[in-house]
PDB file of C-alpha atoms in Angstrom:
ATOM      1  CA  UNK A   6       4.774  -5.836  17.082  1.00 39.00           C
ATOM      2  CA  UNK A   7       2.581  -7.934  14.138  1.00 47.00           C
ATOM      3  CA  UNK A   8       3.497 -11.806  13.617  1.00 50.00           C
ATOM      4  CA  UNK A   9       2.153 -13.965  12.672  1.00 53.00           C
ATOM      5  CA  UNK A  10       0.206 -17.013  14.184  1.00 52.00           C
ATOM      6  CA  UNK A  11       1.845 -20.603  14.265  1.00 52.00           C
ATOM      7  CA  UNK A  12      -1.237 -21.933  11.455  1.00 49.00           C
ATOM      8  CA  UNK A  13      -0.118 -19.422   9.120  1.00 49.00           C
ATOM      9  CA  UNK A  14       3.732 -20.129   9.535  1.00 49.00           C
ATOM     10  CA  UNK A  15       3.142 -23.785   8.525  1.00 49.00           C
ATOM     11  CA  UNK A  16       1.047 -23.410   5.770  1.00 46.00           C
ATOM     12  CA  UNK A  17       3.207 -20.295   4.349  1.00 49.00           C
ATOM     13  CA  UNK A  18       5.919 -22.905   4.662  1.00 49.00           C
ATOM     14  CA  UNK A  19       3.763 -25.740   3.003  1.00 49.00           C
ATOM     15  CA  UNK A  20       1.841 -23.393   0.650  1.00 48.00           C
ATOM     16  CA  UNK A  21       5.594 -21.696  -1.071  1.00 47.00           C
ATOM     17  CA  UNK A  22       7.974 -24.563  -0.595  1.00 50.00           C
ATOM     18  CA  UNK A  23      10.877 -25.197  -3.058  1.00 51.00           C
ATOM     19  CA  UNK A  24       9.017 -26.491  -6.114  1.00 50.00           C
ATOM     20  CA  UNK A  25       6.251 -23.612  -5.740  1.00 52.00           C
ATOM     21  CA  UNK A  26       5.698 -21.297  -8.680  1.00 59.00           C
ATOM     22  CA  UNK A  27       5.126 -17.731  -7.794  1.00 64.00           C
ATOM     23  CA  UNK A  28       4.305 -16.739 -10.970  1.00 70.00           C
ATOM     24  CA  UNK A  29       1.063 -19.196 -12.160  1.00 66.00           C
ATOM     25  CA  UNK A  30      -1.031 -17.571  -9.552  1.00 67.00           C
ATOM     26  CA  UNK A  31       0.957 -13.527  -9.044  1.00 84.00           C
ATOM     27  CA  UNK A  32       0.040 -10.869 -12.101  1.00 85.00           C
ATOM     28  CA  UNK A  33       2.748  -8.883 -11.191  1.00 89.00           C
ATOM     29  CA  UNK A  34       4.800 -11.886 -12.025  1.00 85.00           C
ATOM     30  CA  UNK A  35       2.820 -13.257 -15.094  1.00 88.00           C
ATOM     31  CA  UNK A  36       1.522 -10.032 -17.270  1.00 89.00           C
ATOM     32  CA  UNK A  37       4.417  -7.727 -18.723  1.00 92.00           C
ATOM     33  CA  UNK A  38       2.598  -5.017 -18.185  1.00 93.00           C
ATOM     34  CA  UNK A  39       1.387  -5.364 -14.845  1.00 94.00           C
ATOM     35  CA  UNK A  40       5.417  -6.367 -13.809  1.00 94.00           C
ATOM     36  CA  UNK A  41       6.550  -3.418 -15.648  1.00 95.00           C
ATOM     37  CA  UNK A  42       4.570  -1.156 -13.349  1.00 96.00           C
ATOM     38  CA  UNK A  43       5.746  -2.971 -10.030  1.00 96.00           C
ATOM     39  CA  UNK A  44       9.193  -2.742 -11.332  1.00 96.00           C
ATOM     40  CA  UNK A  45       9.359   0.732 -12.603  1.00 97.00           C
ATOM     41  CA  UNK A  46       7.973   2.209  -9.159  1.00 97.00           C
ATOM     42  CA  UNK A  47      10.600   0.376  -7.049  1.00 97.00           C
ATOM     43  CA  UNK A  48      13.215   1.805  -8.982  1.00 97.00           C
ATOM     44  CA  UNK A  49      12.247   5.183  -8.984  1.00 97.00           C
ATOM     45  CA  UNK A  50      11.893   5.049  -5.153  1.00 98.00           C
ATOM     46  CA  UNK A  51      15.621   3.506  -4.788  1.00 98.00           C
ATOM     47  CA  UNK A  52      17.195   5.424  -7.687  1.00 97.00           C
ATOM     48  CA  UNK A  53      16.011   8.869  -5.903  1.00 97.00           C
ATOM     49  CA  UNK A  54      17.590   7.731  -2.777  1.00 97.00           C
ATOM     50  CA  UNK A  55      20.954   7.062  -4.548  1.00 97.00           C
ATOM     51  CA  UNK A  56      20.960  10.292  -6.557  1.00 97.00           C
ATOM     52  CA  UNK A  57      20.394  11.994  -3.344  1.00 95.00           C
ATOM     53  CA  UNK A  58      22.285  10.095  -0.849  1.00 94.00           C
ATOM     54  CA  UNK A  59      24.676   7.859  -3.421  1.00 96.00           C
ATOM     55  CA  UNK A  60      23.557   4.979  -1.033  1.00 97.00           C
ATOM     56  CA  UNK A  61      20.715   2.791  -0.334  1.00 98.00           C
ATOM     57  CA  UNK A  62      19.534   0.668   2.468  1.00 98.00           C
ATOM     58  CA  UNK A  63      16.731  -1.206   1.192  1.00 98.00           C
ATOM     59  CA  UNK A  64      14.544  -4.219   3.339  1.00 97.00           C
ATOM     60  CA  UNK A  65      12.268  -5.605   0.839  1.00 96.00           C
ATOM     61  CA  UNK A  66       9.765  -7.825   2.655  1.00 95.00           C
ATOM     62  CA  UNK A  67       8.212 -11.286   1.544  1.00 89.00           C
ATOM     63  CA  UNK A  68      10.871 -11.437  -1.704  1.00 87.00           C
ATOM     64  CA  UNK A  69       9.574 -14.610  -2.628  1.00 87.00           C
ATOM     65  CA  UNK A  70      11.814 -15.706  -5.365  1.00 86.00           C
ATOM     66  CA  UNK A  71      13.858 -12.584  -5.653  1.00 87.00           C
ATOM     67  CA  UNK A  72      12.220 -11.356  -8.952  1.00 90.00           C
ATOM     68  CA  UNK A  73      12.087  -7.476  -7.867  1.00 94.00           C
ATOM     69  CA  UNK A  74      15.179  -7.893  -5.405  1.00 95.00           C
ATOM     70  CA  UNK A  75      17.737  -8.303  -9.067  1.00 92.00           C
ATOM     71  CA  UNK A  76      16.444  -4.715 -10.071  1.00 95.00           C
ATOM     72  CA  UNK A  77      16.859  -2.928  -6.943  1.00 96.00           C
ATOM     73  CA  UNK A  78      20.228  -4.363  -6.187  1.00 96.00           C
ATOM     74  CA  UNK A  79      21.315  -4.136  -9.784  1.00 95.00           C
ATOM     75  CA  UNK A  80      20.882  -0.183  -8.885  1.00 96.00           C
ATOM     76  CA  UNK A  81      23.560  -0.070  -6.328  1.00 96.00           C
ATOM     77  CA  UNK A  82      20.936  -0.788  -3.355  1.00 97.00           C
ATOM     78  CA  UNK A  83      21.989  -2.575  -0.597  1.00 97.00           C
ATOM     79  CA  UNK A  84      19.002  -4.971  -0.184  1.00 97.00           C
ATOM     80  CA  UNK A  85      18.096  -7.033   3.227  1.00 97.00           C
ATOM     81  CA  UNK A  86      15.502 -10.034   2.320  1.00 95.00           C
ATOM     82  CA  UNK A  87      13.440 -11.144   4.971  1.00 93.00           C
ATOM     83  CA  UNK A  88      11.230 -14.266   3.946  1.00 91.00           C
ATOM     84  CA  UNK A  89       8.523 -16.441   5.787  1.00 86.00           C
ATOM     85  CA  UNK A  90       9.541 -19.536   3.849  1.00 85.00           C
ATOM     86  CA  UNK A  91      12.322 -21.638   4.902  1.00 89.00           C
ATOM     87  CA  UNK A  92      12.374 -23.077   1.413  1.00 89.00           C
ATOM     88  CA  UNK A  93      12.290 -19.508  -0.429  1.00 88.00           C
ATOM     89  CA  UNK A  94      14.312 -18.174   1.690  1.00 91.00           C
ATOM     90  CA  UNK A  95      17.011 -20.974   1.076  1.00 93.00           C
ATOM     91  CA  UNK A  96      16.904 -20.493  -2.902  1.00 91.00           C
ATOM     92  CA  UNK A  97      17.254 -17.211  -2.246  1.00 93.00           C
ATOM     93  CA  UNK A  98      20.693 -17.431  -0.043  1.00 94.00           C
ATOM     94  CA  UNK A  99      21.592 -19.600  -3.108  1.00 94.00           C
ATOM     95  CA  UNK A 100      20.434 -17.167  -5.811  1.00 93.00           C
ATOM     96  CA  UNK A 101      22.317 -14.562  -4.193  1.00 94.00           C
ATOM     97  CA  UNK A 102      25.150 -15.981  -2.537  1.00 94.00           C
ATOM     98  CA  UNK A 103      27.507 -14.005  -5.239  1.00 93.00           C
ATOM     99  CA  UNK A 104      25.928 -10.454  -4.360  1.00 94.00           C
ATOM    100  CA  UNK A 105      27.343  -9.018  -1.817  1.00 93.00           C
ATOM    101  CA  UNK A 106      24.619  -6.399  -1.979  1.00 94.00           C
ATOM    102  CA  UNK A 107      22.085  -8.816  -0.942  1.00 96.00           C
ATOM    103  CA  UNK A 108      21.475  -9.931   2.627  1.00 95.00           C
ATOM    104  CA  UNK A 109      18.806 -12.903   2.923  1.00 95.00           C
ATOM    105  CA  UNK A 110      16.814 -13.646   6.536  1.00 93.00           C
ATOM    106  CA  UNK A 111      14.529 -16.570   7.195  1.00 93.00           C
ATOM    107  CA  UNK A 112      11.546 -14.874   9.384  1.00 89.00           C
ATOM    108  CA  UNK A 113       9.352 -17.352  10.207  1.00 85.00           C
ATOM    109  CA  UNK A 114       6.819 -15.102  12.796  1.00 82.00           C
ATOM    110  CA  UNK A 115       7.414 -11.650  10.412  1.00 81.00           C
ATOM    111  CA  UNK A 116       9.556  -9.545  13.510  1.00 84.00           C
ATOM    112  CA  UNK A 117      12.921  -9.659  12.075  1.00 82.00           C
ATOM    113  CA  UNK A 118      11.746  -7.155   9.556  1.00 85.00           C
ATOM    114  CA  UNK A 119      10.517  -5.065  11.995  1.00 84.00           C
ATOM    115  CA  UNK A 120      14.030  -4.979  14.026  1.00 85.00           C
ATOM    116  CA  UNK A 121      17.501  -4.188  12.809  1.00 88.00           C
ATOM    117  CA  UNK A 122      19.353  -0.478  11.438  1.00 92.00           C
ATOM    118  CA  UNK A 123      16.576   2.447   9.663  1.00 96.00           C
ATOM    119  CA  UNK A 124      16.192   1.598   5.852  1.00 97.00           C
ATOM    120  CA  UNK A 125      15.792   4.010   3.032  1.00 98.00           C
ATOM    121  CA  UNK A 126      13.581   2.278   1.338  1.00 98.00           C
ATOM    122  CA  UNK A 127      11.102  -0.437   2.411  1.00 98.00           C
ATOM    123  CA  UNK A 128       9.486  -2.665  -0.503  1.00 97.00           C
ATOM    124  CA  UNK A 129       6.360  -4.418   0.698  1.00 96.00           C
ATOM    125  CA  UNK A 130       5.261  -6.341  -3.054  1.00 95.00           C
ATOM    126  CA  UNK A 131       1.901  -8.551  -2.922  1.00 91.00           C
ATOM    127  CA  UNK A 132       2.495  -8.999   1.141  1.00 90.00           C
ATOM    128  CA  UNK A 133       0.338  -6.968   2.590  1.00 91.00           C
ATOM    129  CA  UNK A 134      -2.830  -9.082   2.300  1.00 87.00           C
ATOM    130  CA  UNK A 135      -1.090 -11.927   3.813  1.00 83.00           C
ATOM    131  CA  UNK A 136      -0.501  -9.982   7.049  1.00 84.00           C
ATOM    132  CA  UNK A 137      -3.544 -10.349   9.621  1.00 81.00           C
ATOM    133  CA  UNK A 138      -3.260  -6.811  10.985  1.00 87.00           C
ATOM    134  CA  UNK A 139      -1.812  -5.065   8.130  1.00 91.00           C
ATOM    135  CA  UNK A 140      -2.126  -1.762   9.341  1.00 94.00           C
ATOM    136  CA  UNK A 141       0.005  -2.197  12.583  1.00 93.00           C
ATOM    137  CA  UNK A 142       2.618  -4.447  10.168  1.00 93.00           C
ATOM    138  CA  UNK A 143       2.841  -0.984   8.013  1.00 96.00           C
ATOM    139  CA  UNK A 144       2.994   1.224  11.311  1.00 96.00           C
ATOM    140  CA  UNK A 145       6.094  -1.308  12.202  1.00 94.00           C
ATOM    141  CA  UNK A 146       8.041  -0.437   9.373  1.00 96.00           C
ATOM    142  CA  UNK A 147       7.348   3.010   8.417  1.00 97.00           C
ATOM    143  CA  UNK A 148       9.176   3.426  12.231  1.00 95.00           C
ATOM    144  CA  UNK A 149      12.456   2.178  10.486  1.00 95.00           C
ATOM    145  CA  UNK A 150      12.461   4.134   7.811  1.00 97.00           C
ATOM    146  CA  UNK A 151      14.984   6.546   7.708  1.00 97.00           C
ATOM    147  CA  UNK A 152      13.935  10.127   7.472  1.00 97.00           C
ATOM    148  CA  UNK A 153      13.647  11.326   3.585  1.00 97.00           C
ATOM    149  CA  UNK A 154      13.326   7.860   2.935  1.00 97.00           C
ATOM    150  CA  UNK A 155      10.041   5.655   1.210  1.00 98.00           C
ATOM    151  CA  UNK A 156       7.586   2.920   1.282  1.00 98.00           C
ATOM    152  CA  UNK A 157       6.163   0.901  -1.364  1.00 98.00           C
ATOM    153  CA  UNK A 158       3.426  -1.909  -1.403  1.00 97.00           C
ATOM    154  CA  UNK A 159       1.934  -3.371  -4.655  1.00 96.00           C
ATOM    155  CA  UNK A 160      -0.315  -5.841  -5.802  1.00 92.00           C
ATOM    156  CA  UNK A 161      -2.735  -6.202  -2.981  1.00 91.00           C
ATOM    157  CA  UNK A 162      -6.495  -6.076  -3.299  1.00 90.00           C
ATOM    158  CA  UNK A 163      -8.947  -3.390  -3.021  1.00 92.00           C
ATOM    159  CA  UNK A 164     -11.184  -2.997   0.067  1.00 92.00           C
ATOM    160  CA  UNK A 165     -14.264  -5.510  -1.115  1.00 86.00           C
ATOM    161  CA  UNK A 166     -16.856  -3.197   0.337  1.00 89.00           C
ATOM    162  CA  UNK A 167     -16.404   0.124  -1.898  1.00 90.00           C
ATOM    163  CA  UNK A 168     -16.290  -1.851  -4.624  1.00 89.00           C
ATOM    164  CA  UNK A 169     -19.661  -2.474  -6.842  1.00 88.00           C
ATOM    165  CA  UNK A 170     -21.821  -5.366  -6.938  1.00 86.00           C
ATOM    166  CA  UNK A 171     -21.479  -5.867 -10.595  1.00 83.00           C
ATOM    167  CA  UNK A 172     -17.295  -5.306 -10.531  1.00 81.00           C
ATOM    168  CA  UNK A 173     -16.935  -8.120  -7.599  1.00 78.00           C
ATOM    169  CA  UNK A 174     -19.218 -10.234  -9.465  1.00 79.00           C
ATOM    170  CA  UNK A 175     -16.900  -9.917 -12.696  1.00 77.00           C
ATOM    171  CA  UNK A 176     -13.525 -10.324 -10.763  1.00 73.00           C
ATOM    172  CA  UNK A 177     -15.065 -13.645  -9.416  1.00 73.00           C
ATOM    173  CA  UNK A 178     -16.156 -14.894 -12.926  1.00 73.00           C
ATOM    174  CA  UNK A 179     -12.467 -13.701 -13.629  1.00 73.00           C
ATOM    175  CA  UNK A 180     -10.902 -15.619 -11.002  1.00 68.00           C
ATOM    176  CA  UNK A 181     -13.599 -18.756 -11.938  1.00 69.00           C
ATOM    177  CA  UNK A 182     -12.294 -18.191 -15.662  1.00 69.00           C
ATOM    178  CA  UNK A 183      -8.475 -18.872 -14.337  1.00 64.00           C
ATOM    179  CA  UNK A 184      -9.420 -21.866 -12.372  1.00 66.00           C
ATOM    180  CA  UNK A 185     -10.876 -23.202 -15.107  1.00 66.00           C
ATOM    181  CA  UNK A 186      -8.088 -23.265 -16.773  1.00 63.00           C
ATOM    182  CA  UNK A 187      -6.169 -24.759 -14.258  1.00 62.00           C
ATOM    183  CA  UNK A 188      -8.407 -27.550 -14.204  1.00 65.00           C
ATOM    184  CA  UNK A 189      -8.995 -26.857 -10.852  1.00 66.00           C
ATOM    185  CA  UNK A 190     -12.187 -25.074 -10.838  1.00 65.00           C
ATOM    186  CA  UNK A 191     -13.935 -27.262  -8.101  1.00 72.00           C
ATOM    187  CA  UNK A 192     -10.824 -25.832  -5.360  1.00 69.00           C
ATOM    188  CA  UNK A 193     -11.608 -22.158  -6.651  1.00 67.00           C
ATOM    189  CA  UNK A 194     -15.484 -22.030  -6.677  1.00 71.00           C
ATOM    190  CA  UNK A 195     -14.864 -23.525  -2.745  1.00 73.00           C
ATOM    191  CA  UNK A 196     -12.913 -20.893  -1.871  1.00 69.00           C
ATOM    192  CA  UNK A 197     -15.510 -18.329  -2.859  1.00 67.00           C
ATOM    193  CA  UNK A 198     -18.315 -20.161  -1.463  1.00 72.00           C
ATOM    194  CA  UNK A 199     -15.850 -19.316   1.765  1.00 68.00           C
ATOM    195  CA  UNK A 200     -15.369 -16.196   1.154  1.00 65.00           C
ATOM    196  CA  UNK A 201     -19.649 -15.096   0.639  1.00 68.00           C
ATOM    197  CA  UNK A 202     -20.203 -17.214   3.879  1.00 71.00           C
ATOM    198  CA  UNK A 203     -17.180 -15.753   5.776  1.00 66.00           C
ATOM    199  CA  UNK A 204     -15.627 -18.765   6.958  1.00 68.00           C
ATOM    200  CA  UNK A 205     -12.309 -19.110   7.955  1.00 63.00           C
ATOM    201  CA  UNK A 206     -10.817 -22.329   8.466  1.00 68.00           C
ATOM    202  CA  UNK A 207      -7.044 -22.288   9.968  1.00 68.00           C
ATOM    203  CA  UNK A 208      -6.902 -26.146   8.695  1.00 69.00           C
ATOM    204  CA  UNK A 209      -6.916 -24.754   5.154  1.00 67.00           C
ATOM    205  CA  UNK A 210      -3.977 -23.202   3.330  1.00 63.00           C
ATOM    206  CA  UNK A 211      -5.951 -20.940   0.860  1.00 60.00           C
ATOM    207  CA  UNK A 212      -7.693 -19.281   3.675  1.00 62.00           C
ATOM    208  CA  UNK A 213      -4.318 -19.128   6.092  1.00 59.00           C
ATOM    209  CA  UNK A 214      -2.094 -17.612   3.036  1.00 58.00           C
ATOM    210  CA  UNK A 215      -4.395 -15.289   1.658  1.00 57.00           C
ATOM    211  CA  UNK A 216      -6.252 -13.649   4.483  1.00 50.00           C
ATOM    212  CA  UNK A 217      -8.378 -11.203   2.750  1.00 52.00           C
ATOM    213  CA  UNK A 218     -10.407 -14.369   1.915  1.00 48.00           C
ATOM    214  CA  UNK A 219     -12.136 -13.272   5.500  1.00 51.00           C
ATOM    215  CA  UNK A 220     -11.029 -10.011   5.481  1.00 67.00           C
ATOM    216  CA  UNK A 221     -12.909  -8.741   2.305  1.00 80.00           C
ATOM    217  CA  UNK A 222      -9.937  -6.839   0.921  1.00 85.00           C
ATOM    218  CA  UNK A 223      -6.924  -4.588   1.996  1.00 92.00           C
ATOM    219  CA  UNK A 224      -8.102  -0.928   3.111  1.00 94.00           C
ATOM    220  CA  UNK A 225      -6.239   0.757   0.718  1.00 96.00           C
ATOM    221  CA  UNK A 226      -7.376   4.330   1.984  1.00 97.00           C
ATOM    222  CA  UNK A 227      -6.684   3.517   5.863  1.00 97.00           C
ATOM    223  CA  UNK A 228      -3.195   2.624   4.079  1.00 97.00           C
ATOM    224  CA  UNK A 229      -3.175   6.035   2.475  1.00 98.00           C
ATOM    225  CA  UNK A 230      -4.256   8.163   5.768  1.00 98.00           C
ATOM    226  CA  UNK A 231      -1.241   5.584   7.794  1.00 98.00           C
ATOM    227  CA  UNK A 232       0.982   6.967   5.625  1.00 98.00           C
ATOM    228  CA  UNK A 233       0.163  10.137   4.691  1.00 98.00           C
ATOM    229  CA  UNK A 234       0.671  11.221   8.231  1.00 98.00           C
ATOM    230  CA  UNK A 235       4.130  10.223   8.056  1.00 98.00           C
ATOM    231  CA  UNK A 236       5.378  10.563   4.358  1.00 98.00           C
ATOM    232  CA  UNK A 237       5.638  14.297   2.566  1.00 98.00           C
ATOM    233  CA  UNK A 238       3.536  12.108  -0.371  1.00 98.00           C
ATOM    234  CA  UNK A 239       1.511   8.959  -0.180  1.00 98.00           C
ATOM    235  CA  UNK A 240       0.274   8.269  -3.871  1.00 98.00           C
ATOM    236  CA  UNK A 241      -2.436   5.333  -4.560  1.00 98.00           C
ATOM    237  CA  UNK A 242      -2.815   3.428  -7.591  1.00 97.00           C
ATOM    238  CA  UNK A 243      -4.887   1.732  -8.715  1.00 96.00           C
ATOM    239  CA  UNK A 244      -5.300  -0.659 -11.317  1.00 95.00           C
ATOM    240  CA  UNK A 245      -6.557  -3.926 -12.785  1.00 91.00           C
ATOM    241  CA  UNK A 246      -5.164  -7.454 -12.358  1.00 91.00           C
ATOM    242  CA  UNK A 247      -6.279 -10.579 -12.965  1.00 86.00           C
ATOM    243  CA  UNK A 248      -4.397 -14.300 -13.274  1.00 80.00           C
ATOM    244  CA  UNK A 249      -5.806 -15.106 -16.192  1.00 79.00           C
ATOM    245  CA  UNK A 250      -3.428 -13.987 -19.287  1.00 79.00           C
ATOM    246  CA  UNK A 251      -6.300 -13.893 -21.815  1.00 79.00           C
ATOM    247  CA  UNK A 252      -8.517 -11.522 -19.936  1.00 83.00           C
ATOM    248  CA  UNK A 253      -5.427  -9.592 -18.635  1.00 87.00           C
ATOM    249  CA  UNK A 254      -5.642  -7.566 -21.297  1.00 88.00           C
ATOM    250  CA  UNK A 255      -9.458  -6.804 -22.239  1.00 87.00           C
ATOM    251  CA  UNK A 256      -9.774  -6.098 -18.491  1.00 86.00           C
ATOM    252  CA  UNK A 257      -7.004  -3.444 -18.385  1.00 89.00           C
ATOM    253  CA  UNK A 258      -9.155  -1.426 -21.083  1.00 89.00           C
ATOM    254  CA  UNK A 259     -12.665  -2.257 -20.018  1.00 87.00           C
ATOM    255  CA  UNK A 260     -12.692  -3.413 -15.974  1.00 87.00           C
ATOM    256  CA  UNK A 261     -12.898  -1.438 -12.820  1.00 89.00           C
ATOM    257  CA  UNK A 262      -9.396  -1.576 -10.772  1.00 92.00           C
ATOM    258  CA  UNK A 263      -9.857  -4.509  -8.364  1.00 91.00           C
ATOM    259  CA  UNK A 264      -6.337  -3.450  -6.954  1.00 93.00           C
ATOM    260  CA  UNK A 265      -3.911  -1.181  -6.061  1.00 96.00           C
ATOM    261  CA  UNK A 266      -0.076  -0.135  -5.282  1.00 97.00           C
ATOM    262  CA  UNK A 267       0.988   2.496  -2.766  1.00 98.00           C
ATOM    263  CA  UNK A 268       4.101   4.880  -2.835  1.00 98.00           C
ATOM    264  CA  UNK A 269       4.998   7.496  -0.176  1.00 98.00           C
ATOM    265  CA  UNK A 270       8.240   8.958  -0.751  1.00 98.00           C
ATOM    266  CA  UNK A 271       9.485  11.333   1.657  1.00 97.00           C
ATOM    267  CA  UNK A 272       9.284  10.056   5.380  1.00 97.00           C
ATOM    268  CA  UNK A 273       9.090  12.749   7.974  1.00 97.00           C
ATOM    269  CA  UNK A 274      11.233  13.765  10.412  1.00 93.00           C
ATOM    270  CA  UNK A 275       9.966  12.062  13.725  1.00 79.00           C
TER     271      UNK A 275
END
């Protein structure tokens, strides 16, 4: 079963504690438009499942703050929270301690969400790429997911090595660009210096939290083939994100995706 390692637990912890802002550094979070799209496919998934079954079991994994947990349960969903940070995960017993659709769990090592009653619906939003071995994390919970029921992940990035020269080259400028205007550019052009010499240092949060610094991307069509096995529809999407508000836009019209969201709706019998 994938957990994670003891480094990653502590910076996770250190990295997302109680004053940490999701959104400066999450698209999903920051650009309308990029939210919207996150939003509109969990919904879909869990409104399906209550047309069909008029009930919901929903495990959303890595719910940060809660910002996509208030539309699911808003549905009628009855949504269990697992989340690696003690801190997030106490805001969010606070945030929620009126709904009685919501169920919050602290998972420091990632298991608990692998344990525990078949879900409908399982919503994996910008996790993914934090998870060392991805693949057997997905393989994990696609097993508790009730038959007829779905998976989503969003907002993870593309697998580095199908992707062009010139489009990695303009999601780094990108990325520079947003660091920049952080006025932390020295921390940013460090971490890609990392990533080109494919270092990995477990003493360092930005390489512990976001492991595709090492891992040049998320495998987006080993995803697809997981899940496509197991789902009666696995659709990819793909799409353009970047931190930076002001290029948010221009790159949505002109840019290559750099990442992608994945829905499979209908889980097999087993």
């Amino acid at each position: 079963m994938p957990t994670t390692s003891t480094p990653e637990r502590t910076h996770q912890s250190a990295v997302h504690d109680a004053g940490w802002d999701y959104t400066v550094g999450s698209p999903h979070l920051r650009h309308h438009r990029v939210n919207a799209r996150v939003v509109d496919a969990c919904r879909q998934v869990v409104a399906r499942v209550l047309d069909r079954s008029g009930t919901c079991r929903v495990l959303e994994v890595g719910a940060g703050h809660g910002a996509f947990t208030d539309h699911v349960a808003a549905l009628g969903a009855e949504v269990h929270v697992t989340e690696m940070s003690e801190s997030s995960a106490a805001l969010l017993r606070r945030r929620f301690a009126h709904n009685r659709r919501v169920t919050v769990t602290h998972d420091p090592t990632g298991a608990a969400c692998h344990t525990g009653p078949p879900v409908d619906v399982v919503l994996a939003i910008s996790v993914l790429h934090h998870i060392p071995d991805y693949l057997g994390a997905t393989r994990a919970l696609v097993e508790r997911t009730a038959p007829g029921g779905a998976f989503v992940s969003y907002q993870d990035p593309l697998w580095y090595p199908r992707r062009s020269a010139g489009d990695r080259a303009a999601d780094r400028a990108a990325y520079l660009l947003w660091r920049l205007g952080r006025g932390d550019l020295r921390r940013g052009a460090a971490t890609l210096l990392r990533r080109a010499r494919g270092e990995y240092d477990e003493t360092n949060p930005s390489d512990m939290v976001e492991y595709h610094v090492v891992r040049s991307g998320v495998d987006e069509e080993a995803l697809r083939s997981l899940l496509a096995a197991r789902f009666a529809s696995a659709h990819l999407d793909r799409y353009w994100s970047t931190q930076s508000p002001w290029l948010q836009s221009a790159g949505e019209r002109l840019a290559p995706p750099n990442t992608f969201g994945l829905i499979a709706t209908g889980r097999l019998p087993r």
